[in-house]
GROMACS .gro file of C-alpha atoms in nm:
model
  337
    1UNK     CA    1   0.335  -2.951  -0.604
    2UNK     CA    2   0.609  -3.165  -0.456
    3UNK     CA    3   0.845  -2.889  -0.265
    4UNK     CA    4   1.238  -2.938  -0.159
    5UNK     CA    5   1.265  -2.682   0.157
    6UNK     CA    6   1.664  -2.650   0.256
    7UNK     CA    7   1.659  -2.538   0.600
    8UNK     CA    8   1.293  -2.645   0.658
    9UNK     CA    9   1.406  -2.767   1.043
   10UNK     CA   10   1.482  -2.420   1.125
   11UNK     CA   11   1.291  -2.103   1.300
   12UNK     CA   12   1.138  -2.043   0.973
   13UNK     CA   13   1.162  -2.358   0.780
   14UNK     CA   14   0.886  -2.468   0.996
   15UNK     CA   15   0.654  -2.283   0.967
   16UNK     CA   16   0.683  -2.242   0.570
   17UNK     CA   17   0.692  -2.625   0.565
   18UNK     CA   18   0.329  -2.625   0.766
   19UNK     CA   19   0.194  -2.330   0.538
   20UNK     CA   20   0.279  -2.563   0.269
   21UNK     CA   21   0.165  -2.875   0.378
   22UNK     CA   22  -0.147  -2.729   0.493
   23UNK     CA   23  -0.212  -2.605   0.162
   24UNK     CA   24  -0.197  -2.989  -0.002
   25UNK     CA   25   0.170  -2.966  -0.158
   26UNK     CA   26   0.421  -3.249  -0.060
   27UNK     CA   27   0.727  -3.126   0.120
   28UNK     CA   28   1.073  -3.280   0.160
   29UNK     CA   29   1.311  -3.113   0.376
   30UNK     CA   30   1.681  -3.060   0.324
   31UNK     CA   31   1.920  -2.990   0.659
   32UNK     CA   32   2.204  -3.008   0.799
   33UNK     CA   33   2.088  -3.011   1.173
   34UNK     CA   34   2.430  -2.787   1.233
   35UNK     CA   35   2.534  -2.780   1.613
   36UNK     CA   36   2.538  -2.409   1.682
   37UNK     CA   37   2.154  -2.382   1.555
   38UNK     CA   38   1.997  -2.746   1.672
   39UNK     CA   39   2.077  -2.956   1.987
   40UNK     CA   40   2.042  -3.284   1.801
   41UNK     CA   41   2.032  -3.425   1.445
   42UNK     CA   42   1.750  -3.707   1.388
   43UNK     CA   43   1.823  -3.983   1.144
   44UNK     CA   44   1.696  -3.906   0.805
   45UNK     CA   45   1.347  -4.067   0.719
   46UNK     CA   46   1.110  -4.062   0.451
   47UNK     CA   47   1.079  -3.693   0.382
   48UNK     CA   48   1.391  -3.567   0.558
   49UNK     CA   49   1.730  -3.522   0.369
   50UNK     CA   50   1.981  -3.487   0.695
   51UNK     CA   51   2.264  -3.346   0.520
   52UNK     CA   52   2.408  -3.040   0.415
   53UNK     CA   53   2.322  -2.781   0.092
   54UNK     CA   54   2.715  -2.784   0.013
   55UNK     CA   55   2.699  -3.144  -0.005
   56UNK     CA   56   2.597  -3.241  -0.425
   57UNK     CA   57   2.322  -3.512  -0.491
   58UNK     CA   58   2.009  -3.509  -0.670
   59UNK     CA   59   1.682  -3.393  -0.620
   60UNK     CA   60   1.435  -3.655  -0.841
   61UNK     CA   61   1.040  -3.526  -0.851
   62UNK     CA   62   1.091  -3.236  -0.703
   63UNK     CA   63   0.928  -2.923  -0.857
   64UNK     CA   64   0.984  -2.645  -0.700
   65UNK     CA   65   1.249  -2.535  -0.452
   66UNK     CA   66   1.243  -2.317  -0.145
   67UNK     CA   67   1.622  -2.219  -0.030
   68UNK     CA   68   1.592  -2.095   0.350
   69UNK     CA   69   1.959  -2.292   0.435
   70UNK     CA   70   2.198  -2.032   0.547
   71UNK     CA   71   2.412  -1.914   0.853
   72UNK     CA   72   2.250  -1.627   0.966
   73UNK     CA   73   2.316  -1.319   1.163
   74UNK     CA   74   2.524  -1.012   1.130
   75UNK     CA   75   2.918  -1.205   1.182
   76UNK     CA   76   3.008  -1.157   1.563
   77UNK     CA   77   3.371  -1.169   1.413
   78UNK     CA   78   3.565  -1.193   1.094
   79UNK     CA   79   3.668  -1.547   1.215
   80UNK     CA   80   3.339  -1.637   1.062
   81UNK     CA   81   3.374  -1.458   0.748
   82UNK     CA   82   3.516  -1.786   0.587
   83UNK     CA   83   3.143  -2.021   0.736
   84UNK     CA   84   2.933  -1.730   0.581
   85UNK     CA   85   3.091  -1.772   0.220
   86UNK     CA   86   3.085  -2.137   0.238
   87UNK     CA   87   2.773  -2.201   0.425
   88UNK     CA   88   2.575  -1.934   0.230
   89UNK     CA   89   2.741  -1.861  -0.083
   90UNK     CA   90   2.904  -2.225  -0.174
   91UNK     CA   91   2.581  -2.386  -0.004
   92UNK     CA   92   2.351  -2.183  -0.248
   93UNK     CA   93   2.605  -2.254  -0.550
   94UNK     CA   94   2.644  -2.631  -0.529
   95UNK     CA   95   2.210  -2.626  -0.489
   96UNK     CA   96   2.203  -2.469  -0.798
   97UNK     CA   97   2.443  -2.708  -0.970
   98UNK     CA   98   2.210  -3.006  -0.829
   99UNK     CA   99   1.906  -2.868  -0.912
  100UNK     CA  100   1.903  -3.059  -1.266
  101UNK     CA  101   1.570  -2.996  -1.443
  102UNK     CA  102   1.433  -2.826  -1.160
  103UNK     CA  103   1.310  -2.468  -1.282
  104UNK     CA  104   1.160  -2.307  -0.969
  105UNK     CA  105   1.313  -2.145  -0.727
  106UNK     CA  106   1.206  -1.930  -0.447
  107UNK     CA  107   1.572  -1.781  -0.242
  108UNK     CA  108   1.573  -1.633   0.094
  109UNK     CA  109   1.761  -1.326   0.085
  110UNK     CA  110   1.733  -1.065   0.348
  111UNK     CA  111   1.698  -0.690   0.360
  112UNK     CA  112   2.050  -0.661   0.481
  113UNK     CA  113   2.131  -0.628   0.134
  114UNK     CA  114   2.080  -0.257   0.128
  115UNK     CA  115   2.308  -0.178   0.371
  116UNK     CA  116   2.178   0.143   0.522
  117UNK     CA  117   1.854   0.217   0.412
  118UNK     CA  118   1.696   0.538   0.188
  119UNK     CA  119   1.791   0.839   0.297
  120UNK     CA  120   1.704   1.188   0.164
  121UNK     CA  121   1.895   1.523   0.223
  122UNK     CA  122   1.699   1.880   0.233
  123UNK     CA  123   1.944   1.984  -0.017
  124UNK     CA  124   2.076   1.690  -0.224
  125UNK     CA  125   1.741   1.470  -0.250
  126UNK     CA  126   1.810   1.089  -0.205
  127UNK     CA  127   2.121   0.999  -0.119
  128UNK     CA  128   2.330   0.685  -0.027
  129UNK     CA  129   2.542   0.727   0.280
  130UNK     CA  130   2.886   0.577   0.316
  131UNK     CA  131   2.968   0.332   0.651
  132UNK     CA  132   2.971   0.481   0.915
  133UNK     CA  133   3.298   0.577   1.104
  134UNK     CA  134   3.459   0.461   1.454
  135UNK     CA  135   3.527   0.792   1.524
  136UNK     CA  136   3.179   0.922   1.482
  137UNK     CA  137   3.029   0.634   1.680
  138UNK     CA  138   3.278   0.641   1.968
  139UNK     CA  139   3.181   0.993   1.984
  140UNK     CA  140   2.801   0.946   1.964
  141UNK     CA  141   2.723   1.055   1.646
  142UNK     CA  142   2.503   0.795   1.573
  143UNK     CA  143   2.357   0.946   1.222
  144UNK     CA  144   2.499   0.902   0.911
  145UNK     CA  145   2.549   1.269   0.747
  146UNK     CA  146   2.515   1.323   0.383
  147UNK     CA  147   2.786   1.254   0.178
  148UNK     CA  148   2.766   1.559   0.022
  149UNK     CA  149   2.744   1.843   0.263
  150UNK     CA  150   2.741   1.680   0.608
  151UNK     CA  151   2.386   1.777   0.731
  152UNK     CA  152   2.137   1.557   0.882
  153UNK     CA  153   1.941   1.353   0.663
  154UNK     CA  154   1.567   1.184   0.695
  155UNK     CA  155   1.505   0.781   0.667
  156UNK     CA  156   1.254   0.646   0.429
  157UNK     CA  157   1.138   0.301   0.292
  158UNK     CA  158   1.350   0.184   0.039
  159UNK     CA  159   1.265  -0.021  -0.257
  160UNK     CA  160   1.338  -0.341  -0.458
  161UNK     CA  161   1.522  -0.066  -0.687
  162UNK     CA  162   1.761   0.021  -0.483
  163UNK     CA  163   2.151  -0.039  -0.532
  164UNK     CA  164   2.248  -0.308  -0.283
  165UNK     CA  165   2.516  -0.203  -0.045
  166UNK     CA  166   2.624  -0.494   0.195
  167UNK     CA  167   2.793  -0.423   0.519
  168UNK     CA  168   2.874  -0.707   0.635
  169UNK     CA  169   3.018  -1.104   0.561
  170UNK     CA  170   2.623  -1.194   0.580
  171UNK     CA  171   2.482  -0.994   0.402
  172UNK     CA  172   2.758  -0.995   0.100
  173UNK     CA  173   2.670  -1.383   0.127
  174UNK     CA  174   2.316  -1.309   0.061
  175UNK     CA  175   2.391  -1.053  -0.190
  176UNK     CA  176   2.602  -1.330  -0.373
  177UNK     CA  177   2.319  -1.591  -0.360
  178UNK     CA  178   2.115  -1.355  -0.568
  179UNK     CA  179   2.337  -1.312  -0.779
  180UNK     CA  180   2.424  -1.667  -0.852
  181UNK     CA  181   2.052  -1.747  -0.876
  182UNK     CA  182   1.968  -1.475  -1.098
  183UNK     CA  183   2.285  -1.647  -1.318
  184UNK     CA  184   2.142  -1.970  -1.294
  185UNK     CA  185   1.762  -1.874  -1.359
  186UNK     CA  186   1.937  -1.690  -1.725
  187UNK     CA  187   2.105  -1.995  -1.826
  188UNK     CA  188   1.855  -2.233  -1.746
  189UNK     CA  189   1.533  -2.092  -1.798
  190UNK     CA  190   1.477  -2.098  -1.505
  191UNK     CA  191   1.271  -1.887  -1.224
  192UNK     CA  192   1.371  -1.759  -0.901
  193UNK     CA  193   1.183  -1.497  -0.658
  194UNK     CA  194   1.404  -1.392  -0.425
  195UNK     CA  195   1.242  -1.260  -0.098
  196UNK     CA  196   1.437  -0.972   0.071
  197UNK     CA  197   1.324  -1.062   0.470
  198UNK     CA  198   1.291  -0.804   0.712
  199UNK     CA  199   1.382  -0.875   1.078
  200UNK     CA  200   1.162  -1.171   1.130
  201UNK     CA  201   1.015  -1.294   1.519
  202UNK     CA  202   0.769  -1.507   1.661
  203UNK     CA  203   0.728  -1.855   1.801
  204UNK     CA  204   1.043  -2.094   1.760
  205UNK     CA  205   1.291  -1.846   1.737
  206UNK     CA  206   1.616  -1.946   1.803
  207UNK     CA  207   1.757  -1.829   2.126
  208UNK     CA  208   2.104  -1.826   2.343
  209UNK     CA  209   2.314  -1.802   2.013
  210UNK     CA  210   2.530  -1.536   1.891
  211UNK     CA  211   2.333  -1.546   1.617
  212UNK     CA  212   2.009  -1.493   1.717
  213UNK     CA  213   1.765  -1.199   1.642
  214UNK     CA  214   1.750  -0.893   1.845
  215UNK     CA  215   1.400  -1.014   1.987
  216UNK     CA  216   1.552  -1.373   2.056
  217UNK     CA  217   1.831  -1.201   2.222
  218UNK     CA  218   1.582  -0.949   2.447
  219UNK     CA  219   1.360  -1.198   2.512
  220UNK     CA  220   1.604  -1.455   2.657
  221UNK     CA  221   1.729  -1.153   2.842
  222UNK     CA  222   1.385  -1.112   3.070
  223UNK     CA  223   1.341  -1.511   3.073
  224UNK     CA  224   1.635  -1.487   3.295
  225UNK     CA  225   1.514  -1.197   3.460
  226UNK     CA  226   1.754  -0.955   3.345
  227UNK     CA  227   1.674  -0.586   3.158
  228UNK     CA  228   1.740  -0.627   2.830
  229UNK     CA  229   1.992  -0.446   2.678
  230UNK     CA  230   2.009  -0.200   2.377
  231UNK     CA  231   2.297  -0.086   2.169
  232UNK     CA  232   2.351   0.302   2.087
  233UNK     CA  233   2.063   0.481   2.176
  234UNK     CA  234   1.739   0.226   2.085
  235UNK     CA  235   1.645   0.462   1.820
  236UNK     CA  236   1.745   0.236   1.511
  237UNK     CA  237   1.410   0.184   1.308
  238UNK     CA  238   1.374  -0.160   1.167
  239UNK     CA  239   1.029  -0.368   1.048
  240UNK     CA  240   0.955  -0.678   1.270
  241UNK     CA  241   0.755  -0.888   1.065
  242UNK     CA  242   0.585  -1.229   1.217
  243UNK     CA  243   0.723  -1.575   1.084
  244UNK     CA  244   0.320  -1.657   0.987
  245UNK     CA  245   0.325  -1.360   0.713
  246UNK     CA  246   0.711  -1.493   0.626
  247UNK     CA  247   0.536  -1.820   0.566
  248UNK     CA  248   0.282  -1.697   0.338
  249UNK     CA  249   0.498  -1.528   0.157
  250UNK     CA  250   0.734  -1.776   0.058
  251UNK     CA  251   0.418  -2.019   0.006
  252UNK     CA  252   0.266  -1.707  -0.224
  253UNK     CA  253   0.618  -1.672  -0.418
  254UNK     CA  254   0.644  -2.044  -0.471
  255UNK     CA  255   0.306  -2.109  -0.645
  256UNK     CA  256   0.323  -1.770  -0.848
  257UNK     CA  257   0.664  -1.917  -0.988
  258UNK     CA  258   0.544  -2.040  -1.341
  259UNK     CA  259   0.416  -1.643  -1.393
  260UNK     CA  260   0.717  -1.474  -1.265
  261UNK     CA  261   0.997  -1.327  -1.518
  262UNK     CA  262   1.318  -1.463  -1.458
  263UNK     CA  263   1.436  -1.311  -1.158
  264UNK     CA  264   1.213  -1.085  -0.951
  265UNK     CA  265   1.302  -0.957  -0.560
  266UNK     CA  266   1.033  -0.854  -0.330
  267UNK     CA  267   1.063  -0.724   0.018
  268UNK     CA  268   0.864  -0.865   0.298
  269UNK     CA  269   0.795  -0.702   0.580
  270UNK     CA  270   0.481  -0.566   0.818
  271UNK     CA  271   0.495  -0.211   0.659
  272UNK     CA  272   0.559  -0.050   0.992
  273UNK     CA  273   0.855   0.126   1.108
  274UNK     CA  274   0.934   0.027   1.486
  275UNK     CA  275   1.249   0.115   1.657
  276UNK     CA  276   1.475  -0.081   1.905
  277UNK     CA  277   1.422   0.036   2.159
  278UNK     CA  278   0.993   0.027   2.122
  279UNK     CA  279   1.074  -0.358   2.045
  280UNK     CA  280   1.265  -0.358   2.398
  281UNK     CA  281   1.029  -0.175   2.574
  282UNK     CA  282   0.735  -0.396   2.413
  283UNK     CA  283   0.850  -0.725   2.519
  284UNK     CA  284   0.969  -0.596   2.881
  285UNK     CA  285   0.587  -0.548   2.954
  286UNK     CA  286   0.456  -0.865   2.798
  287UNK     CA  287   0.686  -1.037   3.008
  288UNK     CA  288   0.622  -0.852   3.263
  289UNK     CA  289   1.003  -0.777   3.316
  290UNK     CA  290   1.299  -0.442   3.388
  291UNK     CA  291   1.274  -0.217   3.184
  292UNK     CA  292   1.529  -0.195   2.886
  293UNK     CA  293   1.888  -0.039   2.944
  294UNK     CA  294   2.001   0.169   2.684
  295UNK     CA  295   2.394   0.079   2.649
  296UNK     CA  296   2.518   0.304   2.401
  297UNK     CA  297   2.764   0.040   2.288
  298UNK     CA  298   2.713  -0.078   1.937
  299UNK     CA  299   2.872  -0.325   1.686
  300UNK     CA  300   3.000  -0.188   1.320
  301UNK     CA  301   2.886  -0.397   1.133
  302UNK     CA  302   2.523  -0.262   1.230
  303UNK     CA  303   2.348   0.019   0.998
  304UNK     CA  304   2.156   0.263   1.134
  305UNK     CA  305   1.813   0.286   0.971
  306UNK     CA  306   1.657   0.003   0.721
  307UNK     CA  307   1.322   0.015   0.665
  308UNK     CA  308   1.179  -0.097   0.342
  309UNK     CA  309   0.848  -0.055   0.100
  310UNK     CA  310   0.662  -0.413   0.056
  311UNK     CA  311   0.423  -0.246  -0.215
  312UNK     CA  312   0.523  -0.461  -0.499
  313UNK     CA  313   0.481  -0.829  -0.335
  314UNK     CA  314   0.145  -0.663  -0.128
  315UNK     CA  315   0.060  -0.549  -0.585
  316UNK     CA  316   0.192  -0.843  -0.750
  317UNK     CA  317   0.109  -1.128  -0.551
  318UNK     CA  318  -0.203  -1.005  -0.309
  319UNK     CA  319  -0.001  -1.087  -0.023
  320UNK     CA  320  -0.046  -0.892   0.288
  321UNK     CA  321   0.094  -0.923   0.674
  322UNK     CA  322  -0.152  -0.996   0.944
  323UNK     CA  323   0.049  -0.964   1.268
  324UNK     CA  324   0.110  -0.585   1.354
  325UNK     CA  325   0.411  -0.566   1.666
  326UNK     CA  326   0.155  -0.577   1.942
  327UNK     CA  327  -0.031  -0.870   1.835
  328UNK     CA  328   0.301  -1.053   1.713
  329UNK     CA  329   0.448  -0.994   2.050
  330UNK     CA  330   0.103  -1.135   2.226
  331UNK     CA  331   0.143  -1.444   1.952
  332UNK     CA  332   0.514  -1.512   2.082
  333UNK     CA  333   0.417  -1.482   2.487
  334UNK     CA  334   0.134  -1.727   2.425
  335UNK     CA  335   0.330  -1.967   2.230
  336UNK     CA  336   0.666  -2.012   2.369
  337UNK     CA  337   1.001  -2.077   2.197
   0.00000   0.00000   0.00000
């Protein structure tokens, strides 16, 4: 299988364009070597598109595609608001335009989709909680009530089933690249899997960026011998999930293409429910560093709990993680940025 893999220069480009190649399939890559994610752009050579996913052209003898090209992170400001619809939605549009008689696509989406994850209230059952309020955060009420009656509710896993709810300009970019996908897969005949990340870690994340991961971000923290520093009270929960079982996923999703229905989403993630603060507190003693300082600040844009179910891709597709947080962490001390 010859593969086109935008993004494939990036944190996890690389590693799904090793999983590939080490499986026998022919890779080009696609990227745009952008200055606030790489520190130098090569000149383009036989394999290597340097250029950018907004920019049209074709794609001859390629059979499947894997579209990891996006700006990521949360939005540090609404300045960027403008680079996340352009970079992410326009960038996934105009690949779709190019993508000529190319039927297979695999799209990296994220679990930011959601929003806030499933909740369920002792007297209302599931429920879907609505942003959550300066007033309540400035005050330290961290929790999101329930709609309904105000009392405290209980996170779960949420599933591919769930009604999207994006809170911020990246994940309504992501949200949108579904959707123009799914568009594209139903009048082309086409097939796309769309793989809803969770927060993904290990060796070559990117690091001193706005837009890094919170484990980028912690760990640059106790390179420079500093405590690293957690917003509200370190009890979000989130699933860290290694960039190896990323890689097989994607790799998985790719070759299972021809099978798939038209549009299908999975979640990928290590099926275990960490917290913030744990993550902190896990890397401070593999690096032997402070321990973390809980802040209390916290950024909007943030949701509280999102934790999801990764049943159906573990059912469908006999994938399965193999890094749980300890050994991931151990995995990204041995081997570096």
């Amino acid at each position: 299988m010859r593969v086109l893999v935008t993004g494939g220069a990036g944190f996890i480009g690389r590693h799904v364009v090793r999983e590939l190649v080490g499986e026998g399939h022919e890779v080009v890559v696609l990227d745009s070597f952008r200055a606030d994610v790489h520190a130098s752009k090569p000149e383009p050579r036989d394999g290597l598109i340097v250029g950018d996913v907004r920019d049209e052209r074709t794609y001859d003898g390629i059979d499947t595609v894997v579209h990891l090209a996006a700006k990521v992170g949360l939005g540090v400001r609404l300045d960027d608001i403008d680079d996340y619809v352009s970079s992410n939605s326009l960038g996934t549009a105009v690949l779709l335009k190019s993508l000529g008689g190319i039927r297979n696509l695999v799209y990296a989406s994220s679990m930011v989709v959601y929003g806030e994850g499933r909740y369920d209230c002792v007297d209302h059952g599931p429920v879907a909680p609505g942003p959550r309020r300066t007033d309540d955060l400035d005050a330290g009420r961290l929790e999101p009530p329930c709609p309904y009656c105000g009392k405290p509710l209980s996170p779960g896993l949420v599933t591919e089933d769930a009604v999207p709810d994006p809170r911020n300009a990246y994940a309504a970019s992501k949200l949108n690249g579904e959707h123009l996908a799914a568009t594209w897969a139903r009048e082309t005949g086409g097939r796309v899997t769309a793989l809803r990340f969770h927060n993904v870690y290990g060796p070559g994340m990117p690091r001193n960026t706005p837009y890094a991961g919170v484990a980028a971000i912690f760990r640059s923290a106790l390179e420079r011998g500093e405590a690293p520093r957690v917003f509200e009270d370190g009890r979000q929960r989130r699933d860290f999930v290694h960039v190896h079982d990323i890689a097989t996923a994607v790799v998985r999703s790719a070759a299972a293409l021809p099978q798939q229905p038209a549009f299908t989403a999975y979640n990928v993630g290590s099926g275990t429910v960490t917290t913030i603060g744990e993550v902190a507190a896990e890397l401070a003693t593999a690096y032997d560093g402070p321990p973390p300082i809980v802040t209390g600040q916290y950024r909007l844009g943030d949701v509280r709990h999102i934790t999801a179910s990764s049943d159906r891709i573990k059912a469908d597709l006999s994938w399965k993680p193999t890094y749980d947080l300890t050994t991931g962490l151990s995995d990204l001390a041995v081997h570096g940025w």
